[in-house]
Amino acid sequence: MLNIIFILLFSLSVFTCSREYVDWCVVPTAAAVGAFALAIVSIFVMAKRKIVVDVWFVGALICWLVLLCMADGDADSPYVMVAGMIAFFLLARTNMDREWLTDKQAWAILSLLLVCEALWGIGQFVRTGNPLKVTGHFDNPVGFALAVALPIPYLLHTWKNGTGRLKRFVIAVLAVLVVALCLSASRSVIIAACIATIMYRYNEARWARFGGRKRYGCYVLVIVFLIGMYCLKADSANGRLLIWGTALDMMSERPWGYGIGGVAREYMNAQAEFMIGVASPYWQNLTDNVTRVFNEYLTLGIELGVWAMLAALGVLLYAVRAILAERDERRKGVWAVLFLILFVSLFSYPLYYPFVWVVLGYAACRLLPHSERSKCLSPGFLPRFAFLLLFALGILFQREGLRLQREWKDCAQAALAGDRSIVETEYPRLYGRLKDEPMFLYNYGAELYYAADYERSNEILCEYLGKVADYDGWLLVGYNYDKEDLLEKALAAFQKASAMCPGRFYPLYRQMLIYQRMGLVKETRRVAREIVDKVVKVPSREVETMKRKAKNILENEI
């Protein structure tokens, strides 16, 4: 029964998406996963005479409650959802009477489901010819690539030990998954899949018995492969190194953490300070508007403290050791899947995707030993009634959240189509319910700017910037102040945006125009000179126009 629940939850977490929502990839998926988990727990509580709980479940439940409090009640926080999924699967493990599917059958079904996802991604590539469009039911190639890569180590092992029809089936499935993975061009997932496969089959492969020269030759090939992957997108890799350097600087200043959401609140401010000492135009051009640091371990270090980062890295190292040393094929396969997620976490943000929450919960319940210290609880009428009431309230709350998300999407589309009246009617109504949603605040502030309500726009944007330190947010604040002729405040806002992303031209250009309006000739020419001398990262007509106007200022008296 546990495998059936896992497959159903995994299917919901991959295929349940809807364009009716602003965050179409995560919001409906998280809602479906949460509702299904609540329904299963409700069945346990209402149908079973005795509910078995063990030490592992109690520990996971306590972690969930602590993280929920740290996230200010945000149940959709990745940390909260991962802890919740671990607690859910541990509870399911101790209350399942029998298993309807074997692990081999579960992996076969899972592989077929992911073949459907892989074919969807291949179809996207056939239509567009662009690897960036190979996303399946996700909003990013990384999520798609990680999903289709999960069963690859297990399938290779099955192919090695299978016969006849099974081998042909596995080869066909592997071919589809590998083609989809390659078309996604996700370097971190491709590398992770290769390493996981090598480790999974290490003890039974010939290279485990290689002598000194052959072994060193393999190491050289691995190093050359990694260097080649780096050179394939050197600017992208260097950009991540810049982000990681800023993240490490943040952790050195506050090793106990900034709290959940600290990356969104503080990273861009830290990047602005970090770039003050960087004069190289190359590194300045690598800066971007960052809301994730492309490393889950650094994210943990920034938000929960260095101790959390070290603990997570310890799990990664233990996973490597377990794959190489484990003799139980079932546990070894789960460790390989866990390693895939942990390795990709070094270079991306897999915790953003709900299917990863489900896989981590399932892996934890499969790998943690059964506790001898368990207790049977016999819930009476009042506890059952109270839980049923909480379940109903939870579903209603979730339904209301989904309804608000749909209404917000409808408002945003109407405003984009030119209906400005909606800013005076619908947005204020939604504000009372969605004011804790950062992206709603930014959207509302932007629509107020287009509706020429500049003062109110800045009030909303100040709330947004308190939750998310954002380059685009400061630009919009500067536009508002500029429209109100508050030139000094507008100048400060554009300077803040320029400090966050020193490689961008537009904040400098707006500063130049403001200095010109203020009659400050020396400052105008200084900024114009900076624009003219700045190295262009991506040529465009807009950049050429800004450079031309800056040259005109330098060539003529103001």
XYZ file of C-alpha atoms in Angstrom:
558
model
C 0.000 0.000 0.000
C 2.895 2.355 0.725
C 4.182 2.053 -2.855
C 0.698 2.743 -4.241
C 0.420 5.900 -2.131
C 3.874 6.995 -3.300
C 3.029 6.484 -6.978
C -0.258 8.375 -6.651
C 1.406 11.260 -4.804
C 4.292 11.341 -7.277
C 1.872 11.398 -10.223
C -0.031 14.307 -8.673
C 3.218 16.160 -8.029
C 4.344 15.840 -11.666
C 1.188 16.078 -13.755
C -1.113 18.336 -11.712
C -0.500 21.792 -13.135
C -2.787 24.502 -14.455
C -2.294 27.755 -16.336
C -5.202 29.242 -14.389
C -2.774 30.119 -11.591
C 0.018 32.692 -11.491
C 2.527 30.074 -10.297
C 0.967 27.359 -12.457
C 3.686 24.765 -11.887
C 3.809 24.747 -8.064
C 0.553 26.119 -6.604
C -1.910 23.496 -7.975
C 0.653 20.713 -7.519
C 1.336 21.575 -3.887
C -2.404 21.835 -3.248
C -3.056 18.404 -4.783
C -0.209 16.768 -2.854
C -1.285 18.358 0.429
C -4.957 17.454 -0.046
C -4.136 13.823 -0.891
C -1.844 13.474 2.139
C -4.502 14.972 4.420
C -7.104 12.587 3.007
C -4.910 9.519 3.658
C -4.161 10.620 7.226
C -7.884 11.217 7.772
C -8.623 7.665 6.631
C -6.088 6.368 9.166
C -7.635 8.392 11.978
C -11.256 7.580 11.127
C -10.950 3.959 9.992
C -8.344 2.420 12.266
C -9.027 1.424 15.823
C -5.402 1.961 16.790
C -2.846 4.279 15.200
C 0.807 3.312 15.565
C 3.377 6.075 15.963
C 7.118 5.667 16.431
C 10.028 7.855 17.474
C 10.920 8.781 13.889
C 7.414 10.047 13.196
C 7.319 12.085 16.403
C 10.695 13.650 15.567
C 9.589 14.504 12.014
C 6.326 15.957 13.316
C 8.186 18.167 15.812
C 10.514 19.374 13.015
C 7.461 20.164 10.877
C 5.871 22.221 13.650
C 9.115 24.115 14.352
C 9.665 24.891 10.669
C 6.022 25.933 10.281
C 6.469 28.441 13.127
C 9.750 29.694 11.621
C 7.986 30.177 8.264
C 5.242 32.278 9.931
C 2.616 29.678 9.118
C 3.537 29.355 5.433
C 2.652 25.696 4.869
C 3.942 25.855 1.256
C 7.518 26.578 2.336
C 9.784 23.838 0.878
C 11.280 23.055 4.291
C 7.823 22.708 5.838
C 6.584 20.509 2.995
C 9.647 18.226 3.072
C 9.308 17.732 6.839
C 5.575 17.155 6.374
C 6.122 14.555 3.650
C 8.682 12.715 5.796
C 6.251 12.670 8.729
C 3.418 11.536 6.430
C 5.319 8.586 4.944
C 6.638 7.522 8.352
C 3.087 7.484 9.683
C 1.923 5.539 6.617
C 4.764 3.028 7.041
C 3.787 2.112 10.585
C 0.071 1.816 9.787
C 0.128 -0.238 6.596
C -1.052 -3.809 6.995
C 0.269 -5.134 3.686
C 2.060 -4.056 0.502
C 0.083 -4.404 -2.721
C 2.966 -3.574 -5.058
C 6.520 -4.883 -4.884
C 9.366 -2.403 -5.277
C 10.118 -3.757 -8.759
C 6.520 -3.252 -9.836
C 6.497 0.246 -8.349
C 9.685 1.188 -10.216
C 8.245 -0.187 -13.462
C 5.065 1.880 -13.090
C 7.088 4.948 -12.118
C 9.321 4.507 -15.166
C 6.312 4.283 -17.499
C 4.838 7.456 -15.986
C 8.114 9.266 -16.547
C 8.280 7.977 -20.118
C 5.036 9.881 -20.711
C 6.649 12.985 -19.224
C 9.785 12.441 -21.326
C 7.745 12.114 -24.524
C 5.983 15.351 -23.662
C 9.363 17.087 -23.347
C 10.649 15.552 -26.597
C 7.531 16.858 -28.344
C 8.301 20.339 -27.019
C 11.787 20.138 -28.536
C 10.418 18.904 -31.872
C 8.019 21.883 -32.010
C 10.504 24.567 -30.929
C 14.029 23.209 -31.452
C 15.020 25.021 -28.246
C 16.364 23.091 -25.198
C 15.084 25.872 -22.925
C 11.543 24.908 -23.978
C 12.028 21.268 -22.957
C 10.276 21.590 -19.597
C 7.477 19.009 -19.676
C 4.930 19.902 -17.012
C 7.473 22.145 -15.270
C 8.509 25.765 -15.703
C 12.228 24.980 -15.966
C 14.382 22.330 -17.714
C 16.014 21.398 -14.386
C 12.774 20.114 -12.849
C 11.952 18.138 -15.994
C 15.477 16.694 -16.290
C 15.609 15.647 -12.636
C 12.232 13.930 -12.872
C 13.126 11.848 -15.944
C 16.571 10.993 -14.516
C 15.280 9.451 -11.276
C 14.806 5.838 -12.530
C 17.920 5.686 -14.763
C 20.326 3.967 -12.287
C 17.691 1.389 -11.363
C 16.813 0.710 -15.024
C 20.481 0.162 -15.901
C 20.759 -2.368 -13.103
C 17.573 -4.110 -14.303
C 18.935 -4.222 -17.854
C 22.156 -5.770 -16.587
C 20.373 -8.527 -14.667
C 17.259 -8.979 -16.827
C 16.569 -11.327 -19.702
C 14.505 -11.441 -22.883
C 11.461 -9.184 -22.979
C 12.435 -7.381 -19.784
C 15.729 -6.284 -21.331
C 14.027 -5.001 -24.456
C 11.452 -3.129 -22.351
C 14.184 -1.540 -20.241
C 16.212 -0.527 -23.310
C 13.172 1.181 -24.858
C 12.355 3.038 -21.627
C 15.989 4.048 -21.095
C 16.287 5.328 -24.658
C 13.314 7.659 -24.234
C 14.459 8.930 -20.810
C 18.075 9.496 -21.894
C 17.047 11.321 -25.076
C 14.737 13.587 -23.081
C 17.469 14.206 -20.501
C 20.005 15.159 -23.173
C 17.523 17.444 -24.958
C 16.925 19.334 -21.691
C 20.655 20.310 -21.711
C 20.640 20.411 -17.897
C 24.309 19.952 -17.089
C 23.907 19.382 -13.355
C 21.331 16.610 -13.821
C 23.299 14.930 -16.624
C 26.434 14.872 -14.450
C 24.437 13.657 -11.433
C 22.858 10.830 -13.472
C 26.279 9.729 -14.758
C 27.861 9.743 -11.291
C 24.884 7.955 -9.702
C 24.968 5.260 -12.393
C 28.714 4.709 -11.997
C 28.446 4.436 -8.204
C 25.349 2.233 -8.393
C 27.136 -0.335 -10.544
C 30.646 0.255 -9.199
C 31.078 -3.000 -7.303
C 29.886 -5.199 -10.176
C 31.706 -3.367 -12.982
C 35.149 -4.000 -14.394
C 36.492 -0.563 -13.489
C 36.242 -1.493 -9.794
C 39.134 -3.894 -10.453
C 41.244 -1.511 -12.543
C 44.917 -1.179 -11.680
C 46.782 2.042 -10.941
C 47.246 3.435 -14.467
C 43.738 2.618 -15.667
C 42.237 4.036 -12.493
C 44.179 7.293 -12.874
C 43.167 7.386 -16.519
C 39.514 7.232 -15.461
C 40.093 10.099 -13.037
C 41.649 12.169 -15.826
C 38.681 11.465 -18.109
C 36.288 12.574 -15.366
C 38.241 15.796 -14.832
C 38.318 16.498 -18.584
C 34.565 15.848 -18.765
C 33.876 18.280 -15.927
C 36.116 20.942 -17.477
C 34.312 20.470 -20.796
C 30.927 20.937 -19.113
C 32.256 24.105 -17.466
C 33.605 25.513 -20.735
C 30.315 24.750 -22.483
C 28.702 27.637 -20.563
C 31.584 29.400 -18.837
C 29.717 32.664 -18.250
C 26.808 30.830 -16.643
C 29.190 28.875 -14.393
C 31.099 32.017 -13.412
C 27.818 33.764 -12.661
C 26.978 31.034 -10.181
C 30.437 31.303 -8.638
C 29.743 35.003 -8.111
C 26.406 34.204 -6.453
C 28.024 31.591 -4.221
C 30.759 34.034 -3.200
C 28.096 36.518 -2.101
C 26.211 33.748 -0.266
C 29.349 32.715 1.638
C 29.925 36.348 2.557
C 26.363 36.485 3.946
C 26.934 33.367 6.037
C 30.177 34.734 7.450
C 28.278 37.802 8.671
C 25.422 35.828 10.247
C 26.341 32.129 10.646
C 23.190 31.396 12.677
C 20.987 32.292 9.694
C 18.614 35.002 8.473
C 15.441 32.962 8.928
C 13.242 31.230 6.360
C 12.940 33.502 3.314
C 16.282 35.144 4.102
C 17.616 34.678 0.571
C 14.725 36.634 -0.947
C 14.862 39.327 1.753
C 18.596 39.882 1.959
C 20.551 38.441 -0.971
C 20.325 41.357 -3.404
C 21.270 43.815 -0.647
C 24.306 41.651 0.088
C 25.165 41.494 -3.621
C 25.067 45.299 -3.798
C 27.575 45.503 -0.930
C 29.687 42.651 -2.290
C 30.027 44.257 -5.745
C 31.361 47.522 -4.309
C 34.807 45.944 -4.138
C 34.586 44.351 -7.612
C 35.832 46.671 -10.355
C 36.110 44.125 -13.187
C 33.579 44.829 -15.990
C 33.424 41.104 -16.715
C 32.228 40.191 -13.227
C 29.914 43.192 -13.080
C 28.208 41.998 -16.265
C 27.578 38.612 -14.662
C 25.344 40.093 -11.975
C 21.617 39.523 -12.280
C 18.420 39.895 -10.307
C 18.677 36.855 -8.021
C 15.976 35.338 -5.815
C 17.647 31.897 -5.460
C 21.346 31.172 -4.974
C 21.352 27.996 -7.160
C 22.603 25.880 -4.281
C 20.248 24.378 -1.705
C 23.062 23.914 0.801
C 24.005 27.590 0.700
C 20.303 28.438 0.934
C 20.096 26.327 4.092
C 23.192 28.062 5.459
C 21.771 31.517 4.793
C 18.277 30.822 6.099
C 18.718 28.235 8.882
C 22.403 28.594 9.749
C 25.741 27.003 8.953
C 24.905 23.974 11.108
C 21.966 23.101 8.794
C 24.199 23.385 5.725
C 26.866 21.125 7.258
C 24.212 18.582 8.264
C 22.834 18.492 4.704
C 26.339 18.094 3.245
C 26.876 15.265 5.691
C 23.805 13.507 4.285
C 25.227 13.914 0.759
C 28.559 12.345 1.762
C 26.793 9.550 3.612
C 24.675 8.872 0.518
C 27.859 8.415 -1.551
C 29.238 5.995 1.028
C 25.947 4.106 1.270
C 25.653 3.594 -2.511
C 29.165 2.157 -2.691
C 28.849 -0.027 0.427
C 25.180 -1.100 0.391
C 24.452 -4.693 -0.633
C 20.660 -4.536 -0.411
C 19.553 -3.636 -3.940
C 16.310 -2.045 -2.746
C 18.042 0.331 -0.328
C 20.838 0.955 -2.813
C 18.334 2.112 -5.434
C 16.697 4.507 -2.972
C 20.110 5.899 -1.993
C 20.899 6.473 -5.703
C 17.657 8.428 -6.180
C 18.403 10.441 -3.034
C 21.933 11.137 -4.298
C 20.550 12.506 -7.569
C 18.518 15.106 -5.684
C 21.322 15.919 -3.244
C 23.894 16.339 -6.014
C 21.670 18.533 -8.182
C 21.102 20.632 -5.040
C 24.744 21.714 -5.333
C 23.953 23.597 -8.549
C 20.231 24.308 -8.587
C 17.071 24.532 -6.473
C 15.220 21.163 -6.694
C 13.319 21.837 -3.431
C 11.215 24.288 -5.436
C 9.443 21.344 -7.102
C 6.736 19.386 -5.211
C 7.727 16.006 -6.683
C 11.056 16.347 -4.855
C 9.190 16.749 -1.556
C 7.373 13.482 -2.247
C 10.547 11.603 -3.231
C 12.443 12.842 -0.159
C 9.588 11.782 2.120
C 9.411 8.335 0.542
C 13.196 7.903 0.625
C 13.330 8.823 4.313
C 10.686 6.259 5.260
C 12.452 3.558 3.219
C 15.943 4.277 4.599
C 15.256 5.037 8.254
C 15.258 1.858 10.380
C 12.073 0.668 12.018
C 11.952 1.908 15.580
C 11.416 -0.539 18.411
C 9.949 2.290 20.466
C 6.444 2.717 19.124
C 3.104 3.374 20.738
C -0.460 2.535 19.801
C -2.987 5.324 20.182
C -6.720 4.695 20.344
C -8.430 7.931 19.315
C -11.874 8.328 20.804
C -14.892 10.120 19.401
C -13.784 13.647 20.330
C -10.253 13.353 18.849
C -11.687 11.845 15.669
C -14.326 14.568 15.384
C -11.739 17.291 16.077
C -9.397 15.901 13.414
C -12.221 15.593 10.888
C -13.131 19.219 11.586
C -9.503 20.307 11.123
C -9.323 18.332 7.879
C -12.466 20.047 6.569
C -11.133 23.454 7.567
C -7.801 22.674 5.903
C -9.489 21.715 2.631
C -11.676 24.832 2.737
C -8.655 27.030 3.446
C -6.771 25.411 0.564
C -9.744 25.839 -1.748
C -9.990 29.522 -0.807
C -6.294 30.004 -1.524
C -6.671 28.450 -4.977
C -9.703 30.645 -5.690
C -7.750 33.790 -4.763
C -4.888 32.708 -6.996
C -7.261 32.275 -9.948
C -8.848 35.666 -9.314
C -5.418 37.271 -9.163
C -4.478 35.649 -12.486
C -7.727 36.950 -14.057
C -7.053 40.467 -12.702
C -3.486 40.464 -14.010
C -4.636 39.374 -17.477
C -7.414 41.987 -17.531
C -4.983 44.731 -16.506
C -2.502 43.561 -19.153
C -5.282 43.850 -21.731
C -5.746 47.502 -20.764
C -8.573 47.417 -18.216
C -7.336 49.991 -15.672
C -10.610 50.090 -13.729
C -9.747 46.732 -12.227
C -6.928 48.397 -10.260
C -9.530 50.455 -8.376
C -12.006 47.607 -7.811
C -10.528 44.098 -7.740
C -6.914 44.645 -6.652
C -7.834 46.456 -3.371
C -10.216 43.604 -2.526
C -7.568 40.958 -3.183
C -4.945 42.977 -1.300
C -6.612 42.222 2.038
C -6.173 38.469 1.430
C -2.931 38.340 -0.580
C -0.826 41.037 1.083
C 1.566 38.364 2.402
C 2.241 37.157 -1.165
C 5.332 39.092 -2.418
C 4.640 38.674 -6.123
C 1.085 39.940 -5.687
C 2.465 43.078 -4.024
C 4.850 43.655 -6.935
C 2.083 43.075 -9.482
C -0.268 45.418 -7.600
C 2.438 48.097 -7.326
C 3.188 47.853 -11.049
C -0.486 48.168 -11.998
C -0.841 51.217 -9.728
C 2.113 52.786 -11.553
C 0.428 52.244 -14.927
C -2.775 53.689 -13.423
C -0.769 56.832 -12.459
C -1.349 56.332 -8.703
C 2.334 56.784 -7.923
C 2.100 57.418 -4.194
C -0.010 54.338 -3.511
C 2.224 52.312 -5.815
C 5.267 53.136 -3.715
C 3.419 52.262 -0.514
C 2.715 48.789 -1.881
C 6.238 48.431 -3.285
C 7.757 49.304 0.100
C 5.861 46.327 1.539
C 7.183 44.193 -1.304
C 10.791 45.294 -0.813
C 10.475 44.418 2.873
C 9.890 40.810 1.794
C 12.023 40.632 -1.375
C 15.133 42.724 -2.048
C 14.648 43.197 -5.758
C 16.290 45.118 -8.610
C 13.023 45.444 -10.530
C 11.236 46.673 -7.409
C 13.722 49.516 -6.896
C 13.454 50.485 -10.568
C 9.686 50.781 -10.205
C 10.070 52.856 -7.035
C 12.379 55.163 -8.984
C 9.820 55.510 -11.790
C 7.157 56.527 -9.268
C 9.334 59.146 -7.594
C 10.392 60.446 -11.005
C 6.749 60.899 -12.053
C 6.103 62.805 -8.798
C 9.147 65.050 -9.447
C 10.803 63.813 -6.244
C 14.112 63.699 -8.038
C 16.411 63.066 -5.095
C 14.361 60.066 -3.960
C 14.180 58.797 -7.546
C 17.954 59.148 -7.843
C 18.488 57.142 -4.635
C 16.208 54.366 -5.912
C 18.034 54.103 -9.241
C 21.390 54.123 -7.433
C 20.175 51.233 -5.289
C 19.131 49.287 -8.408
C 22.472 50.044 -10.064
C 24.375 48.817 -7.001
C 22.446 45.525 -7.082
C 23.182 44.880 -10.763
C 26.180 47.064 -11.738
C 26.317 45.497 -15.198
C 22.942 46.977 -16.197
C 22.796 50.189 -18.264
C 19.272 51.372 -17.544
C 19.663 52.503 -13.886
C 22.724 54.549 -14.908
C 20.821 56.043 -17.824
C 17.980 57.155 -15.564
C 20.481 58.662 -13.132
C 22.028 60.621 -16.000
C 18.638 62.020 -17.031
C 17.798 63.024 -13.448
C 21.128 64.785 -12.945
C 20.490 66.581 -16.241
C 17.042 67.744 -15.039
C 18.571 68.910 -11.755
C 21.148 70.960 -13.650
C 24.141 69.118 -12.152
C 26.488 69.247 -15.134
C 29.469 67.577 -13.509
C 27.450 64.612 -12.214
C 25.621 64.265 -15.535
C 28.874 64.044 -17.453
C 30.370 61.614 -14.918
C 27.494 59.169 -15.335
C 27.480 59.693 -19.123
C 31.171 58.789 -19.211
C 30.427 55.666 -17.177
C 27.746 54.642 -19.676
C 29.999 55.213 -22.674
C 32.892 53.251 -21.129
C 30.761 50.355 -19.853
C 31.286 47.037 -21.625
C 28.184 45.709 -23.392
C 27.293 42.137 -22.415
C 24.303 41.658 -24.728
C 24.093 44.101 -27.663
C 20.654 45.633 -28.198
C 18.993 48.649 -29.774
C 18.132 50.053 -26.327
C 21.758 49.925 -25.171
C 22.931 51.578 -28.396
C 20.388 54.390 -27.854
C 21.549 54.972 -24.267
C 25.203 55.031 -25.308
C 24.448 57.437 -28.166
C 22.634 59.871 -25.864
C 25.479 59.675 -23.344
C 27.989 60.473 -26.121
C 25.901 63.467 -27.185
C 26.042 64.817 -23.640
C 29.807 64.404 -23.488
C 30.287 66.049 -26.911
C 28.000 69.002 -26.224
C 27.620 71.527 -23.446
C 24.610 70.924 -21.228
